[in-house]
Amino acid sequence: MASETSAARGATGSAGGLKGLVALVTRHRVLCALVVLALLPFLTPYEALAVNILIFGLYAMGFNLIFGYAGMLSFGHAALFGLGAYGCGVPIAKFGVPWFLALPMGIAVAGLASVVIGWFAIRSRGIYFAMITLALSQVVYYTTYQWVSLTGGEDGLRGVNVPAIDIFGLHFDMLNPTTKYYVLFVFAAVAIALFSRILNSPFGAVLEALRENEKRAMACGYDIARTRWLAFILSGLFSGFAGALYAIHLSVVPIETLNYFNSAEVLMITLLGGMGTFFGAFIGAYVYIMLQDVVTVVTVHWQLVIGTLFVVLILFFPRGIWGSFLKWVRA
């Protein structure tokens, strides 16, 4: 009896220690996220894969703002990601604009597109919202596809060459994958800190209120339409930022960045990591891209394998990896 009591106390103590650890990580979430991401090149087979995880984690983070926190399912975020890439790549490839000017230009183009798309989309709810964003995303795709003189059309945009970056007198060789990762990591760190600040603000609380009960939030005096629109714009800015970094990373902008499959991919990453969680975007990106990289070596039917695993995860762990872990700790 005494041994059982001791074992119970030990289990309780372990659970309490785990809860305390999770609370500590949550309290210092930006620092913890940056520490893990700083080690990411050592947790992947090669550095270029780590760069992809970082960029798609940022993309999923922006998508998570509108889907996980505001409860609006968008099928058109590929347009915002792709326009960020083209908005950054075109000035570099066609007009010789320096990277430090092209990067904010890419973000601005995606932000402008999110203003227009969001203005139309926020007037609908549910599946209608998703379909409007998908339709407008396809308009962007076919416009870019046909504008061959500027975007390269089917061949994509080539010549987005950023061989080196100079910051505060320091020279960084962007042809070195490790150097490239840590340069992009610095920009990602700023975005992650800003994202955390948005979630901690009263605006972040209103977003969650909209997700849980829109009518009650309206009864409390909040302007629902303006909040939804602003959330969409902020989400578009983060997604466009990820797209701009993607253009610098690849040195080309494939037309596939605007394809609707890219919207489905970010949805899968978000659900895989855990919608409405701070760390879920990067956990989902890590698992999805690592699985894709491993499975493609084994079989060309990698989408079937990943799709099956995704269905299993949704059925048995609907909160995603990080969300399910948090639920288990709290229980």
CSV table of C-alpha atoms in Angstrom, one decimal:
chain,number,residue,atom,x,y,z
A,1,MET,CA,0.0,0.0,0.0
A,2,ALA,CA,2.8,2.3,0.9
A,3,SER,CA,4.6,1.6,-2.4
A,4,GLU,CA,1.5,2.3,-4.3
A,5,THR,CA,1.1,5.7,-2.5
A,6,SER,CA,4.7,6.5,-3.2
A,7,ALA,CA,4.3,5.6,-6.9
A,8,ALA,CA,1.1,7.8,-7.1
A,9,ARG,CA,3.0,10.7,-5.5
A,10,GLY,CA,5.8,10.2,-7.9
A,11,ALA,CA,3.5,10.2,-10.9
A,12,THR,CA,1.7,13.3,-9.6
A,13,GLY,CA,5.1,15.0,-9.1
A,14,SER,CA,6.2,14.1,-12.6
A,15,ALA,CA,2.9,15.4,-14.1
A,16,GLY,CA,3.3,18.6,-12.1
A,17,GLY,CA,6.8,19.0,-13.3
A,18,LEU,CA,5.8,18.5,-16.9
A,19,LYS,CA,3.0,21.1,-16.5
A,20,GLY,CA,5.5,23.5,-15.0
A,21,LEU,CA,7.9,22.9,-17.9
A,22,VAL,CA,5.1,23.5,-20.5
A,23,ALA,CA,4.0,26.7,-18.7
A,24,LEU,CA,7.6,27.9,-18.7
A,25,VAL,CA,8.0,27.2,-22.4
A,26,THR,CA,4.7,28.9,-23.1
A,27,ARG,CA,5.7,32.0,-21.1
A,28,HIS,CA,8.9,32.3,-23.0
A,29,ARG,CA,7.6,30.9,-26.3
A,30,VAL,CA,9.5,33.3,-28.6
A,31,LEU,CA,12.9,32.5,-27.0
A,32,CYS,CA,12.1,28.7,-27.0
A,33,ALA,CA,11.1,28.8,-30.6
A,34,LEU,CA,14.2,30.7,-31.7
A,35,VAL,CA,16.5,28.3,-29.7
A,36,VAL,CA,14.9,25.3,-31.5
A,37,LEU,CA,15.0,26.9,-34.9
A,38,ALA,CA,18.7,27.9,-34.4
A,39,LEU,CA,19.4,24.2,-34.0
A,40,LEU,CA,17.3,23.1,-36.9
A,41,PRO,CA,20.1,22.7,-39.5
A,42,PHE,CA,21.6,20.0,-37.1
A,43,LEU,CA,18.2,18.2,-37.0
A,44,THR,CA,17.8,17.8,-40.7
A,45,PRO,CA,19.7,15.7,-43.3
A,46,TYR,CA,20.9,18.9,-45.1
A,47,GLU,CA,20.7,22.6,-44.7
A,48,ALA,CA,18.5,23.4,-47.7
A,49,LEU,CA,15.8,21.2,-46.1
A,50,ALA,CA,16.1,23.3,-42.9
A,51,VAL,CA,15.6,26.5,-45.0
A,52,ASN,CA,12.4,25.1,-46.5
A,53,ILE,CA,11.1,24.1,-43.0
A,54,LEU,CA,11.8,27.6,-41.8
A,55,ILE,CA,10.0,29.3,-44.7
A,56,PHE,CA,7.0,27.0,-44.7
A,57,GLY,CA,6.8,27.3,-41.0
A,58,LEU,CA,6.5,31.1,-41.4
A,59,TYR,CA,3.9,30.6,-44.1
A,60,ALA,CA,1.9,28.3,-41.8
A,61,MET,CA,2.3,30.8,-39.0
A,62,GLY,CA,0.6,33.5,-41.1
A,63,PHE,CA,-2.1,31.1,-42.2
A,64,ASN,CA,-2.6,30.0,-38.6
A,65,LEU,CA,-3.5,33.5,-37.6
A,66,ILE,CA,-6.6,33.5,-39.7
A,67,PHE,CA,-7.5,29.8,-39.5
A,68,GLY,CA,-6.4,28.7,-36.1
A,69,TYR,CA,-7.0,31.9,-34.1
A,70,ALA,CA,-9.8,33.7,-36.1
A,71,GLY,CA,-11.5,30.5,-37.3
A,72,MET,CA,-11.7,31.5,-41.0
A,73,LEU,CA,-10.7,28.8,-43.5
A,74,SER,CA,-9.0,30.2,-46.5
A,75,PHE,CA,-8.2,28.3,-49.7
A,76,GLY,CA,-6.5,31.3,-51.3
A,77,HIS,CA,-3.3,31.8,-49.3
A,78,ALA,CA,-1.2,30.4,-52.1
A,79,ALA,CA,-1.9,33.7,-53.9
A,80,LEU,CA,-0.5,35.7,-51.0
A,81,PHE,CA,2.5,33.5,-50.6
A,82,GLY,CA,3.2,33.5,-54.4
A,83,LEU,CA,2.7,37.3,-54.8
A,84,GLY,CA,5.2,37.8,-52.0
A,85,ALA,CA,7.6,35.7,-53.9
A,86,TYR,CA,6.9,37.4,-57.3
A,87,GLY,CA,6.8,40.9,-55.6
A,88,CYS,CA,10.3,40.3,-54.3
A,89,GLY,CA,11.7,38.4,-57.3
A,90,VAL,CA,10.5,40.6,-60.2
A,91,PRO,CA,12.3,43.8,-59.0
A,92,ILE,CA,15.5,41.8,-58.5
A,93,ALA,CA,15.4,39.8,-61.7
A,94,LYS,CA,13.9,42.4,-64.1
A,95,PHE,CA,15.0,45.8,-62.7
A,96,GLY,CA,18.1,45.0,-60.6
A,97,VAL,CA,16.6,46.3,-57.4
A,98,PRO,CA,18.8,45.5,-54.3
A,99,TRP,CA,17.4,42.7,-52.1
A,100,PHE,CA,16.8,44.9,-49.0
A,101,LEU,CA,14.4,47.0,-51.1
A,102,ALA,CA,12.9,44.0,-53.0
A,103,LEU,CA,12.0,42.2,-49.7
A,104,PRO,CA,9.6,44.8,-48.4
A,105,MET,CA,8.3,45.3,-51.9
A,106,GLY,CA,7.3,41.6,-51.9
A,107,ILE,CA,5.6,42.0,-48.5
A,108,ALA,CA,3.8,45.1,-49.8
A,109,VAL,CA,2.5,43.4,-52.9
A,110,ALA,CA,1.1,40.5,-50.8
A,111,GLY,CA,-0.4,43.0,-48.3
A,112,LEU,CA,-2.1,44.9,-51.1
A,113,ALA,CA,-3.5,41.7,-52.5
A,114,SER,CA,-4.8,40.6,-49.0
A,115,VAL,CA,-6.6,44.0,-48.7
A,116,VAL,CA,-8.5,43.4,-52.0
A,117,ILE,CA,-9.1,39.6,-51.5
A,118,GLY,CA,-10.0,40.1,-47.8
A,119,TRP,CA,-12.5,43.0,-48.7
A,120,PHE,CA,-14.5,40.6,-50.8
A,121,ALA,CA,-14.1,37.5,-48.7
A,122,ILE,CA,-15.1,38.8,-45.2
A,123,ARG,CA,-18.6,39.4,-46.4
A,124,SER,CA,-19.2,35.6,-46.4
A,125,ARG,CA,-18.9,32.8,-43.8
A,126,GLY,CA,-17.8,29.2,-43.7
A,127,ILE,CA,-17.5,27.3,-47.0
A,128,TYR,CA,-18.5,30.4,-49.0
A,129,PHE,CA,-15.5,32.3,-47.5
A,130,ALA,CA,-13.2,29.4,-48.5
A,131,MET,CA,-14.6,29.3,-52.0
A,132,ILE,CA,-14.3,33.1,-52.6
A,133,THR,CA,-10.7,33.0,-51.5
A,134,LEU,CA,-10.0,30.0,-53.8
A,135,ALA,CA,-11.7,31.7,-56.7
A,136,LEU,CA,-9.7,35.0,-56.3
A,137,SER,CA,-6.5,33.0,-55.8
A,138,GLN,CA,-7.1,31.3,-59.1
A,139,VAL,CA,-7.6,34.7,-60.8
A,140,VAL,CA,-4.2,35.7,-59.5
A,141,TYR,CA,-2.7,32.4,-60.7
A,142,TYR,CA,-4.0,32.8,-64.3
A,143,THR,CA,-3.1,36.5,-64.5
A,144,THR,CA,0.5,35.7,-63.4
A,145,TYR,CA,0.5,32.7,-65.8
A,146,GLN,CA,-0.4,34.8,-68.8
A,147,TRP,CA,1.8,37.8,-68.0
A,148,VAL,CA,4.8,36.1,-69.5
A,149,SER,CA,6.9,39.2,-70.1
A,150,LEU,CA,7.0,40.1,-66.4
A,151,THR,CA,6.6,36.7,-64.6
A,152,GLY,CA,8.0,34.2,-67.0
A,153,GLY,CA,4.6,32.5,-67.3
A,154,GLU,CA,4.8,28.7,-67.2
A,155,ASP,CA,8.6,28.7,-66.9
A,156,GLY,CA,8.5,30.8,-63.8
A,157,LEU,CA,10.6,33.8,-62.9
A,158,ARG,CA,14.3,33.2,-63.2
A,159,GLY,CA,17.3,35.3,-62.3
A,160,VAL,CA,16.4,36.2,-58.7
A,161,ASN,CA,20.1,36.1,-57.8
A,162,VAL,CA,21.1,37.2,-54.4
A,163,PRO,CA,24.7,35.8,-54.2
A,164,ALA,CA,25.6,37.8,-51.1
A,165,ILE,CA,24.0,40.0,-48.4
A,166,ASP,CA,25.7,42.8,-46.6
A,167,ILE,CA,24.2,43.8,-43.2
A,168,PHE,CA,25.9,46.4,-41.0
A,169,GLY,CA,29.2,46.0,-42.7
A,170,LEU,CA,29.1,42.1,-42.5
A,171,HIS,CA,29.3,40.1,-45.7
A,172,PHE,CA,27.3,36.9,-45.9
A,173,ASP,CA,27.7,34.4,-48.8
A,174,MET,CA,24.2,33.3,-49.7
A,175,LEU,CA,25.6,30.4,-51.8
A,176,ASN,CA,26.6,28.7,-48.6
A,177,PRO,CA,23.4,26.9,-47.4
A,178,THR,CA,24.3,27.2,-43.7
A,179,THR,CA,25.0,30.9,-44.0
A,180,LYS,CA,21.8,31.3,-46.0
A,181,TYR,CA,19.8,29.6,-43.3
A,182,TYR,CA,21.0,31.8,-40.4
A,183,VAL,CA,20.6,35.0,-42.5
A,184,LEU,CA,17.0,34.1,-43.2
A,185,PHE,CA,16.6,33.0,-39.5
A,186,VAL,CA,17.3,36.6,-38.4
A,187,PHE,CA,14.4,37.8,-40.5
A,188,ALA,CA,12.2,35.0,-39.3
A,189,ALA,CA,13.0,35.8,-35.7
A,190,VAL,CA,11.6,39.4,-36.1
A,191,ALA,CA,8.5,37.9,-37.7
A,192,ILE,CA,8.0,35.4,-34.9
A,193,ALA,CA,8.4,38.1,-32.2
A,194,LEU,CA,5.9,40.3,-34.0
A,195,PHE,CA,3.5,37.4,-34.3
A,196,SER,CA,3.7,36.7,-30.6
A,197,ARG,CA,3.1,40.3,-29.8
A,198,ILE,CA,0.0,40.3,-31.9
A,199,LEU,CA,-1.4,37.3,-30.1
A,200,ASN,CA,-0.6,38.8,-26.7
A,201,SER,CA,-2.4,42.1,-27.6
A,202,PRO,CA,-6.1,42.8,-27.1
A,203,PHE,CA,-6.5,42.3,-30.8
A,204,GLY,CA,-5.3,38.7,-30.4
A,205,ALA,CA,-7.9,38.1,-27.7
A,206,VAL,CA,-10.7,39.5,-30.0
A,207,LEU,CA,-9.6,37.1,-32.7
A,208,GLU,CA,-10.1,34.1,-30.4
A,209,ALA,CA,-13.4,35.6,-29.3
A,210,LEU,CA,-14.5,35.6,-32.9
A,211,ARG,CA,-13.5,32.0,-33.3
A,212,GLU,CA,-15.4,30.9,-30.2
A,213,ASN,CA,-18.6,32.9,-30.5
A,214,GLU,CA,-18.9,35.6,-33.2
A,215,LYS,CA,-22.3,36.8,-32.0
A,216,ARG,CA,-21.2,37.3,-28.5
A,217,ALA,CA,-18.2,39.3,-29.6
A,218,MET,CA,-20.5,41.4,-31.7
A,219,ALA,CA,-22.8,41.9,-28.7
A,220,CYS,CA,-19.7,43.1,-26.7
A,221,GLY,CA,-19.3,46.0,-29.2
A,222,TYR,CA,-16.5,44.7,-31.4
A,223,ASP,CA,-16.5,45.6,-35.1
A,224,ILE,CA,-16.6,42.1,-36.6
A,225,ALA,CA,-16.1,43.0,-40.2
A,226,ARG,CA,-13.1,45.3,-39.6
A,227,THR,CA,-11.5,42.7,-37.2
A,228,ARG,CA,-11.9,39.9,-39.8
A,229,TRP,CA,-10.5,42.1,-42.5
A,230,LEU,CA,-7.5,43.2,-40.4
A,231,ALA,CA,-6.8,39.6,-39.5
A,232,PHE,CA,-6.8,38.6,-43.2
A,233,ILE,CA,-4.4,41.5,-44.0
A,234,LEU,CA,-2.0,40.6,-41.2
A,235,SER,CA,-2.1,37.0,-42.3
A,236,GLY,CA,-1.4,38.0,-45.9
A,237,LEU,CA,1.6,40.1,-44.8
A,238,PHE,CA,3.2,37.1,-42.9
A,239,SER,CA,2.5,34.8,-45.8
A,240,GLY,CA,3.9,37.3,-48.3
A,241,PHE,CA,7.0,37.7,-46.1
A,242,ALA,CA,7.5,33.9,-46.3
A,243,GLY,CA,7.1,34.0,-50.0
A,244,ALA,CA,9.7,36.8,-50.4
A,245,LEU,CA,12.2,34.7,-48.4
A,246,TYR,CA,11.3,31.7,-50.6
A,247,ALA,CA,12.2,33.7,-53.8
A,248,ILE,CA,15.6,34.7,-52.3
A,249,HIS,CA,16.2,31.1,-51.2
A,250,LEU,CA,15.4,29.4,-54.5
A,251,SER,CA,16.7,32.2,-56.8
A,252,VAL,CA,13.7,31.4,-59.0
A,253,VAL,CA,9.9,31.7,-58.5
A,254,PRO,CA,8.1,28.7,-59.9
A,255,ILE,CA,4.5,29.3,-61.1
A,256,GLU,CA,3.5,26.5,-58.6
A,257,THR,CA,3.9,28.9,-55.7
A,258,LEU,CA,0.5,30.3,-56.8
A,259,ASN,CA,-1.1,26.9,-57.4
A,260,TYR,CA,-4.1,26.0,-55.2
A,261,PHE,CA,-2.1,22.9,-54.0
A,262,ASN,CA,0.1,25.3,-52.1
A,263,SER,CA,-3.0,26.4,-50.2
A,264,ALA,CA,-3.9,22.8,-49.4
A,265,GLU,CA,-0.3,22.2,-48.3
A,266,VAL,CA,-0.2,25.0,-45.7
A,267,LEU,CA,-3.6,23.8,-44.4
A,268,MET,CA,-2.1,20.3,-43.9
A,269,ILE,CA,0.9,21.7,-42.2
A,270,THR,CA,-1.2,23.8,-39.8
A,271,LEU,CA,-3.5,20.9,-38.9
A,272,LEU,CA,-0.5,18.5,-38.5
A,273,GLY,CA,1.2,20.8,-36.0
A,274,GLY,CA,-1.9,22.0,-34.3
A,275,MET,CA,-4.2,24.9,-35.3
A,276,GLY,CA,-4.4,27.7,-32.9
A,277,THR,CA,-1.1,26.9,-31.3
A,278,PHE,CA,2.1,29.0,-31.3
A,279,PHE,CA,4.5,26.2,-32.0
A,280,GLY,CA,2.2,24.1,-34.2
A,281,ALA,CA,3.2,25.8,-37.5
A,282,PHE,CA,6.9,24.9,-37.2
A,283,ILE,CA,6.3,21.5,-35.8
A,284,GLY,CA,3.9,20.8,-38.7
A,285,ALA,CA,6.3,22.1,-41.3
A,286,TYR,CA,9.1,20.0,-39.8
A,287,VAL,CA,7.1,16.8,-39.8
A,288,TYR,CA,5.5,17.3,-43.2
A,289,ILE,CA,8.7,18.3,-45.1
A,290,MET,CA,10.8,15.7,-43.4
A,291,LEU,CA,8.2,13.0,-44.3
A,292,GLN,CA,8.0,14.3,-47.8
A,293,ASP,CA,11.8,14.1,-48.2
A,294,VAL,CA,12.1,10.6,-46.7
A,295,VAL,CA,9.1,9.1,-48.5
A,296,THR,CA,10.1,10.4,-51.9
A,297,VAL,CA,13.3,8.4,-51.7
A,298,VAL,CA,11.3,5.2,-51.2
A,299,THR,CA,8.4,5.7,-53.6
A,300,VAL,CA,7.1,8.2,-56.2
A,301,HIS,CA,3.6,7.8,-54.6
A,302,TRP,CA,4.7,9.9,-51.6
A,303,GLN,CA,1.4,11.9,-51.6
A,304,LEU,CA,-0.6,8.7,-51.0
A,305,VAL,CA,1.6,7.8,-48.0
A,306,ILE,CA,1.5,11.3,-46.5
A,307,GLY,CA,-2.2,11.6,-47.2
A,308,THR,CA,-2.9,8.3,-45.3
A,309,LEU,CA,-0.8,9.4,-42.3
A,310,PHE,CA,-2.6,12.7,-42.4
A,311,VAL,CA,-6.1,11.1,-42.3
A,312,VAL,CA,-5.0,8.8,-39.4
A,313,LEU,CA,-3.7,11.9,-37.5
A,314,ILE,CA,-6.9,13.8,-38.0
A,315,LEU,CA,-9.0,10.9,-36.9
A,316,PHE,CA,-7.1,10.1,-33.7
A,317,PHE,CA,-5.3,13.4,-33.0
A,318,PRO,CA,-7.6,16.1,-34.3
A,319,ARG,CA,-5.7,18.8,-32.3
A,320,GLY,CA,-2.5,18.1,-34.2
A,321,ILE,CA,0.8,17.1,-32.7
A,322,TRP,CA,1.4,20.0,-30.4
A,323,GLY,CA,-2.2,20.5,-29.6
A,324,SER,CA,-2.6,16.9,-28.6
A,325,PHE,CA,0.5,17.1,-26.5
A,326,LEU,CA,-0.9,20.1,-24.6
A,327,LYS,CA,-4.2,18.4,-24.1
A,328,TRP,CA,-2.4,15.3,-22.7
A,329,VAL,CA,-0.3,17.4,-20.3
A,330,ARG,CA,-3.4,19.3,-19.0
A,331,ALA,CA,-5.3,16.1,-18.4
